[in-house]
PDB file of C-alpha atoms and ligand atoms in Angstrom:
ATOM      1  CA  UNK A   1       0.000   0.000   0.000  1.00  0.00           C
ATOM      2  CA  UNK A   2       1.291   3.851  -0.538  1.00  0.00           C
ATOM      3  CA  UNK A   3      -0.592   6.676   1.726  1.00  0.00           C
ATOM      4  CA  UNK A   4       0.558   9.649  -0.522  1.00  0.00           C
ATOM      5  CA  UNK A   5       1.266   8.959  -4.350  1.00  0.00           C
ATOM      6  CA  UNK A   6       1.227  12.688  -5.793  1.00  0.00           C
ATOM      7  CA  UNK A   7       2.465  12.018  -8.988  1.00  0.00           C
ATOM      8  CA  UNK A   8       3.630   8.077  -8.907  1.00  0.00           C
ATOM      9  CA  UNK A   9       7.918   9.057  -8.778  1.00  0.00           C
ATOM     10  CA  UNK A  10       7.699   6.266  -5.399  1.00  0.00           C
ATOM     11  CA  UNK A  11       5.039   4.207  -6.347  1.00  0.00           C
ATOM     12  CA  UNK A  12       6.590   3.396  -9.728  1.00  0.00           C
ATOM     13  CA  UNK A  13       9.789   2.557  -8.504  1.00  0.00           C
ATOM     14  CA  UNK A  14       7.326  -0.287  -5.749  1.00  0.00           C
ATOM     15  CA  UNK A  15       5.634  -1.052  -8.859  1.00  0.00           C
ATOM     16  CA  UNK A  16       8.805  -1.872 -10.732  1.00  0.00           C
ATOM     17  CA  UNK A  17      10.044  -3.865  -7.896  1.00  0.00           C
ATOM     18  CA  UNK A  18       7.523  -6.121  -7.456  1.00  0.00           C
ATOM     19  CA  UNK A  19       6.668  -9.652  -9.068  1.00  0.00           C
ATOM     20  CA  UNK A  20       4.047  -9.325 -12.242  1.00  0.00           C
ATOM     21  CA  UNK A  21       1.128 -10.352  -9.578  1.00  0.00           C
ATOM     22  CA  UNK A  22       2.427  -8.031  -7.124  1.00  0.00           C
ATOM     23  CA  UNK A  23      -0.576  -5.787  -6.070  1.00  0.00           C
ATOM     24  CA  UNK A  24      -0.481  -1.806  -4.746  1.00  0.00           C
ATOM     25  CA  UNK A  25      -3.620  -0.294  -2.881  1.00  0.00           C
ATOM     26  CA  UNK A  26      -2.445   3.177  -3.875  1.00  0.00           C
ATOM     27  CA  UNK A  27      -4.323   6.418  -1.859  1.00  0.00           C
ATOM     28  CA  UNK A  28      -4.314  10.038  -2.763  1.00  0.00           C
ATOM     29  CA  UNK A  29      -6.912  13.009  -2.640  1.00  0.00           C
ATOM     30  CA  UNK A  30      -5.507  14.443  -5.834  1.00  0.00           C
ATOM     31  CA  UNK A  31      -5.824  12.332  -9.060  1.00  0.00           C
ATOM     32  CA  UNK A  32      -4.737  15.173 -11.245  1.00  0.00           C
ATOM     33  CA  UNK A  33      -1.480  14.340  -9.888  1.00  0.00           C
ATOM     34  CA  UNK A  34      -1.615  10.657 -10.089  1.00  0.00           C
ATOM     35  CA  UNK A  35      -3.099  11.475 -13.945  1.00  0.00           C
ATOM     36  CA  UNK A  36       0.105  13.279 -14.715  1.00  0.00           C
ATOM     37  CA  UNK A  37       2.506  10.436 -13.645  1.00  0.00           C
ATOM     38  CA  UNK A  38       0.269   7.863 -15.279  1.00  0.00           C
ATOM     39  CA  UNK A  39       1.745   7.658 -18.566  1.00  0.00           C
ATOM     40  CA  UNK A  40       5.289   6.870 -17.722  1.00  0.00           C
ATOM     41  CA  UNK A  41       3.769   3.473 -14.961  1.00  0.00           C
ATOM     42  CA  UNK A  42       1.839   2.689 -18.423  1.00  0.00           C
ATOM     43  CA  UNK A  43       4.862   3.242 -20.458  1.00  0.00           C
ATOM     44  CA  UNK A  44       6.884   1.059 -17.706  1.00  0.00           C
ATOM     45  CA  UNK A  45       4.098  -1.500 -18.189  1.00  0.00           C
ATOM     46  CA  UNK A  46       3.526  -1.936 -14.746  1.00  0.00           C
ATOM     47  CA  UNK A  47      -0.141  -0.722 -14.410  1.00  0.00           C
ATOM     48  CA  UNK A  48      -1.766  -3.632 -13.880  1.00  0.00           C
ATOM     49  CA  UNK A  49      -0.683  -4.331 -10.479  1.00  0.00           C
ATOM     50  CA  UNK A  50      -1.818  -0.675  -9.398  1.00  0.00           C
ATOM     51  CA  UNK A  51      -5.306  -0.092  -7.601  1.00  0.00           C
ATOM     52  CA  UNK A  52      -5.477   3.713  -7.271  1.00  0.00           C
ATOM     53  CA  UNK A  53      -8.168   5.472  -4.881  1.00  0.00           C
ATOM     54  CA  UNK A  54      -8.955   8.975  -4.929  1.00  0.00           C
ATOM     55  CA  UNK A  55      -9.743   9.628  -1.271  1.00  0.00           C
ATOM     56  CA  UNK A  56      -9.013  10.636   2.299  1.00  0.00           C
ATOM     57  CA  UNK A  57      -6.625   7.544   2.848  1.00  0.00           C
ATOM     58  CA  UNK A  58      -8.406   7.178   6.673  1.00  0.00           C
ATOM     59  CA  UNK A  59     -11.737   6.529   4.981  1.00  0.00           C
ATOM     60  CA  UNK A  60     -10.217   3.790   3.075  1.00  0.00           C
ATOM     61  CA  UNK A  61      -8.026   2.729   6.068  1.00  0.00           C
ATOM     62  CA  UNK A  62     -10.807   2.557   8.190  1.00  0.00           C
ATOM     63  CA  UNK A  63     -12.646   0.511   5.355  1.00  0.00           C
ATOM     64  CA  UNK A  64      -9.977  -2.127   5.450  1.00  0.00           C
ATOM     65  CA  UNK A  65     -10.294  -2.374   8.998  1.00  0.00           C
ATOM     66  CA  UNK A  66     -13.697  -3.402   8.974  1.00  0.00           C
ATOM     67  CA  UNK A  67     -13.850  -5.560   6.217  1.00  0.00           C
ATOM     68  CA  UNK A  68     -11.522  -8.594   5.791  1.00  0.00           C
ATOM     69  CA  UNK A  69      -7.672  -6.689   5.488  1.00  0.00           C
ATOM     70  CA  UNK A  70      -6.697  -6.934   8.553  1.00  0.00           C
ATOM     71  CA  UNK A  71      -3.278  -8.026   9.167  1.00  0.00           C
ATOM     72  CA  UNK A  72      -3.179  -8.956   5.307  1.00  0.00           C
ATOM     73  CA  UNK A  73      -0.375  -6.192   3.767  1.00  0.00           C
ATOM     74  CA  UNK A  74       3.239  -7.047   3.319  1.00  0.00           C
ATOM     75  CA  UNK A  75       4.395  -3.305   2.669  1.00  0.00           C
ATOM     76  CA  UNK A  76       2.872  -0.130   3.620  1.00  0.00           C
ATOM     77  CA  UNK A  77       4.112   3.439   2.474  1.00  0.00           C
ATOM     78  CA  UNK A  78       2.766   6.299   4.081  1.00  0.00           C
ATOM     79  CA  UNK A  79       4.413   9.547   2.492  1.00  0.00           C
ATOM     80  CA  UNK A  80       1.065  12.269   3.220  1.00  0.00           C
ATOM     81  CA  UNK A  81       0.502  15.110   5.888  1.00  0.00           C
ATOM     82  CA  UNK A  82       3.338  14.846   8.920  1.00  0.00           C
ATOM     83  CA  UNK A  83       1.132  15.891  11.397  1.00  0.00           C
ATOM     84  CA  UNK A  84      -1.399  12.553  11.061  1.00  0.00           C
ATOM     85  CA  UNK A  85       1.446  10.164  10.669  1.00  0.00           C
ATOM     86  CA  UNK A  86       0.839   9.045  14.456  1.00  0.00           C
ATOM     87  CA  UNK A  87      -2.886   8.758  13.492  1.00  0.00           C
ATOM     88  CA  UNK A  88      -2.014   6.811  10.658  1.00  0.00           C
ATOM     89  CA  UNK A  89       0.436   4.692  12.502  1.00  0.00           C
ATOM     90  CA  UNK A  90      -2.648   3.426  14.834  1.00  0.00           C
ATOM     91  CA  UNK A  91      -4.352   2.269  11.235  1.00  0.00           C
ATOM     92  CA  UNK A  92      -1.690   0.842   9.507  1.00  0.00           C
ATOM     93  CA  UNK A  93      -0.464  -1.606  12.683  1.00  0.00           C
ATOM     94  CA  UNK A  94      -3.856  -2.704  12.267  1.00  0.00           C
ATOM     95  CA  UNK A  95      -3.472  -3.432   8.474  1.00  0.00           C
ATOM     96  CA  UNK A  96       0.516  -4.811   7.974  1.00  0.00           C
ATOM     97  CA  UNK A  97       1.017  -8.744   8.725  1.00  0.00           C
ATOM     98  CA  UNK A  98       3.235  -9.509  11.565  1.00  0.00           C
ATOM     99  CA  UNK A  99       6.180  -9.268  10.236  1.00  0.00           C
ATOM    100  CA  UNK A 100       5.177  -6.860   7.523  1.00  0.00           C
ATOM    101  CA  UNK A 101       6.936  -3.360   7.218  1.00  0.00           C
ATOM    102  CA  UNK A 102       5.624  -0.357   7.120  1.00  0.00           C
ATOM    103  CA  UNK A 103       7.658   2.784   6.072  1.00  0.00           C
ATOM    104  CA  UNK A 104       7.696   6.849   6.522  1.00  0.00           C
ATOM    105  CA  UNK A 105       9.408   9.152   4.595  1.00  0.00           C
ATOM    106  CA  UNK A 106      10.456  12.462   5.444  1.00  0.00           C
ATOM    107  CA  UNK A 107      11.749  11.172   8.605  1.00  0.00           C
ATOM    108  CA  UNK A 108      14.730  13.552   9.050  1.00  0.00           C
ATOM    109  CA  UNK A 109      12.617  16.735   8.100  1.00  0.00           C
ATOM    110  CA  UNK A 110      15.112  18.359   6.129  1.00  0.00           C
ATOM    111  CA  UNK A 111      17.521  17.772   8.853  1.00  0.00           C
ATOM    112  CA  UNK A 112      16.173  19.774  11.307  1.00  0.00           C
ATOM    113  CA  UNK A 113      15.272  17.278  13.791  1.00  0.00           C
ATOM    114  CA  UNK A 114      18.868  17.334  14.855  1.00  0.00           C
ATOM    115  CA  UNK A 115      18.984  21.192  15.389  1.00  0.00           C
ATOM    116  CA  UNK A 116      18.629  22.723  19.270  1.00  0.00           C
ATOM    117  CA  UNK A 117      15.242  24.696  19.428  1.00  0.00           C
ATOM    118  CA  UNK A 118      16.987  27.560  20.403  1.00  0.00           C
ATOM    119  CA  UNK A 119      19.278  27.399  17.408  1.00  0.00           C
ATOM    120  CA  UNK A 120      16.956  28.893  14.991  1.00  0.00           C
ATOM    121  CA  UNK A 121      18.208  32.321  14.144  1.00  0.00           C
ATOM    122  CA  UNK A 122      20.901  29.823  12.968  1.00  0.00           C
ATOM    123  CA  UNK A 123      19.316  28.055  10.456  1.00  0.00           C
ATOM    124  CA  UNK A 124      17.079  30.923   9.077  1.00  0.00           C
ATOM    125  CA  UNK A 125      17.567  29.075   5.700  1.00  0.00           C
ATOM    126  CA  UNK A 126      14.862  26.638   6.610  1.00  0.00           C
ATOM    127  CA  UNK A 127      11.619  27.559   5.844  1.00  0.00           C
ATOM    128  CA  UNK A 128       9.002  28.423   9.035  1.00  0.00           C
ATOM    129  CA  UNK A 129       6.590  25.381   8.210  1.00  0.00           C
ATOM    130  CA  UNK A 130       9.536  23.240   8.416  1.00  0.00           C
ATOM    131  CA  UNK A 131      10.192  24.581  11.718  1.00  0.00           C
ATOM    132  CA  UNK A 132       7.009  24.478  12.676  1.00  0.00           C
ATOM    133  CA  UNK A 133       6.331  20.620  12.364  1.00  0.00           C
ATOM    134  CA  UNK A 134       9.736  19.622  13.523  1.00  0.00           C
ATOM    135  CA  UNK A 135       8.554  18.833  16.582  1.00  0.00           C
ATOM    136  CA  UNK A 136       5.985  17.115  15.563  1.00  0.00           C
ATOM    137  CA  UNK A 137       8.444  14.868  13.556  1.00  0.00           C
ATOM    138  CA  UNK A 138      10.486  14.632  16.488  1.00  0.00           C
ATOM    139  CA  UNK A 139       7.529  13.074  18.881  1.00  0.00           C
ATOM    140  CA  UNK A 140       7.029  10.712  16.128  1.00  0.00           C
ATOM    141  CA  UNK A 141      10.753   9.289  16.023  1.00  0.00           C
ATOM    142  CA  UNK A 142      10.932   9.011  19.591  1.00  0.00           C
ATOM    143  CA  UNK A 143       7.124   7.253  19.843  1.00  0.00           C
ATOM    144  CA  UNK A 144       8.398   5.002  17.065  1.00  0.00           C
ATOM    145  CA  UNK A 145      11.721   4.121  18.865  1.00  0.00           C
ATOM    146  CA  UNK A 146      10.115   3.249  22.354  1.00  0.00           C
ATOM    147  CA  UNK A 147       7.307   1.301  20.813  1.00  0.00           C
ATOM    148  CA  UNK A 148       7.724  -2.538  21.603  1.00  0.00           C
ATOM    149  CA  UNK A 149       5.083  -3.382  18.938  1.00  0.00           C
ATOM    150  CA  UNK A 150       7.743  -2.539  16.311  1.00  0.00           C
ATOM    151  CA  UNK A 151      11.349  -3.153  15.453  1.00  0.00           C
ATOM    152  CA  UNK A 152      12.812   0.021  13.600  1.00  0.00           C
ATOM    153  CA  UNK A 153      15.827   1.743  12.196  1.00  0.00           C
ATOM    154  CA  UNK A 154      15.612   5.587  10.385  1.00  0.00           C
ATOM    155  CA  UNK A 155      17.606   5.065   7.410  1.00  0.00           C
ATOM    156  CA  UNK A 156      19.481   8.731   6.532  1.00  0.00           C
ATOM    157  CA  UNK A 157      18.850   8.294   2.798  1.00  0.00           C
ATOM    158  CA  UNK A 158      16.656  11.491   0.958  1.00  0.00           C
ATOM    159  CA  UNK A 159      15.010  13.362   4.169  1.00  0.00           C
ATOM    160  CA  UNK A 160      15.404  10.168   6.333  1.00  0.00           C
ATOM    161  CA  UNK A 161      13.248   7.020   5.887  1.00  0.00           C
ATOM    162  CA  UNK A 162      12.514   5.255   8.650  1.00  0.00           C
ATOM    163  CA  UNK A 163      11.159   1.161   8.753  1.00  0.00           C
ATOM    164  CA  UNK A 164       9.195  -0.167  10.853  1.00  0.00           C
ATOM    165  CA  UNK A 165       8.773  -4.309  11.102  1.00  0.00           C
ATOM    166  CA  UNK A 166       5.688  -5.401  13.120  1.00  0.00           C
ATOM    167  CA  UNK A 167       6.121  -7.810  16.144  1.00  0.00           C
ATOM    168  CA  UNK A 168       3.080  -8.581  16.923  1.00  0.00           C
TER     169      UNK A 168
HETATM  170  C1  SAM B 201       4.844  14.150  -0.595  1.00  0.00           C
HETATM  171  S1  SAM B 201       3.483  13.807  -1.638  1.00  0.00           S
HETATM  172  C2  SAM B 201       3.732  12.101  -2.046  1.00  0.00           C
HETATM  173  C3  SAM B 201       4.952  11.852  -2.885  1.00  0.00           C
HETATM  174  C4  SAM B 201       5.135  10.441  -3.394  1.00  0.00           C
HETATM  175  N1  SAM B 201       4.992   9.412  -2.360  1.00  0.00           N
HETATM  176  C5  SAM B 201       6.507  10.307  -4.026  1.00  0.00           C
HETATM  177  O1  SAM B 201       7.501  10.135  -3.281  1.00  0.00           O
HETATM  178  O2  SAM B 201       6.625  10.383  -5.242  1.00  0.00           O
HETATM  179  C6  SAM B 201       2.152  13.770  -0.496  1.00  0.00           C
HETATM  180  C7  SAM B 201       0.800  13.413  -1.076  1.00  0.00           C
HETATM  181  O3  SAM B 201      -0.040  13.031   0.013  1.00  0.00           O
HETATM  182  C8  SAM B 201      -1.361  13.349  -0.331  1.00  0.00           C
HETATM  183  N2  SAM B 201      -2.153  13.360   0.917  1.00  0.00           N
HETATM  184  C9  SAM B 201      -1.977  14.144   2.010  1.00  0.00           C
HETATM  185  N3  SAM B 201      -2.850  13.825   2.973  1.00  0.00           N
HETATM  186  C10 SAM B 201      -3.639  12.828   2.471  1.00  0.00           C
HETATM  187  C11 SAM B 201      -4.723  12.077   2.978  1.00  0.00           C
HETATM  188  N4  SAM B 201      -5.211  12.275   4.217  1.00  0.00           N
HETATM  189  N5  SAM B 201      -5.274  11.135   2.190  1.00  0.00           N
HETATM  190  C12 SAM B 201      -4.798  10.902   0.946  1.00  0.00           C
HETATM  191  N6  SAM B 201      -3.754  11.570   0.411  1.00  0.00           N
HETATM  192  C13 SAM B 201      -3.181  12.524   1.160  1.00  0.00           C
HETATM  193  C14 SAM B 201      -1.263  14.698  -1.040  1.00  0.00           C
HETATM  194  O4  SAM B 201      -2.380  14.892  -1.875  1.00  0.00           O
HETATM  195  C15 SAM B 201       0.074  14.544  -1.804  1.00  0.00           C
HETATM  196  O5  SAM B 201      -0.144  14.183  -3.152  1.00  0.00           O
END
């Protein structure tokens, strides 16, 4: 699954990767992105294993849940909105196999989870939304790392990855 496809650059490269019965649940509100992107996962002839949804990704998460998916994904992406990556951790536990992985990007928020709070005169390059949910991403790293459900490592590759394997 990918929470977050804008124009396809990440789900391609999953769609690329996986065998030719490989499925991806792909979410987004806007399909005018996905729509733009679409002719080059045609051209790469990978289509076929892609189930795009235009929607708020919690309505389908929560429609998962209550039907028969739980516990039934190998791979989940979730690449949307920062601030509701905690609410869509709670969803996506629910939805991964034990043993599955589920991964966030933008992890390392343009590096400025590693800055001192006070040190922002000093890094006046970084733009003031950035600021403004680095805190946010920081709670998240530090719920991820002291949560026994999961097994994880941030990976610093792009603006930090981090993967999370479910225990139980
Ligand atoms: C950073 S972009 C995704 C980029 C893509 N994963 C890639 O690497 O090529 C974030 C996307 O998340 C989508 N998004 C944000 N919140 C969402 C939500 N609650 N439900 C569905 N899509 C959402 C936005 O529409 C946007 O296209």
């Amino acid at each position: 699954m990918e929470i977050g496809v804008f124009t396809g650059y990440s789900l391609l490269g999953t769609a690329l990767a996986l065998p030719d019965d490989g499925q991806i649940t792909a979410i987004d509100l806007d399909i005018e992105a996905y729509e733009t992107g679409l002719p080059f996962i045609q051209k790469a002839g990978v289509e076929h294993k892609i189930n795009f949804i235009q929607s708020d990704a919690f309505v389908v998460l929560n429609d998962l849940i209550n039907g028969e998916e739980k516990s039934s994904f190998d791979f989940i992406f979730v690449d949307a909105q920062k601030e509701d990556y905690m609410k869509f951790h709670e969803k996506v536990m629910e939805l991964v196999k034990i043993g599955g992985i589920i991964a966030y990007d933008n992890t390392l928020w343009l590096g400025s989870v590693a800055y001192k709070q006070d040190e922002y005169e000093k890094h006046s390059e970084m733009p003031e939304s950035v600021w403004r949910n680095r805190d946010y991403v920081i709670q998240f790293n530090s719920f991820l790392a002291s949560n026994p459900q999961i097994e994880s490592s941030l990976l610093s590759i792009g603006d930090g990855l981090t993967l999370c394997r479910r225990l139980y």
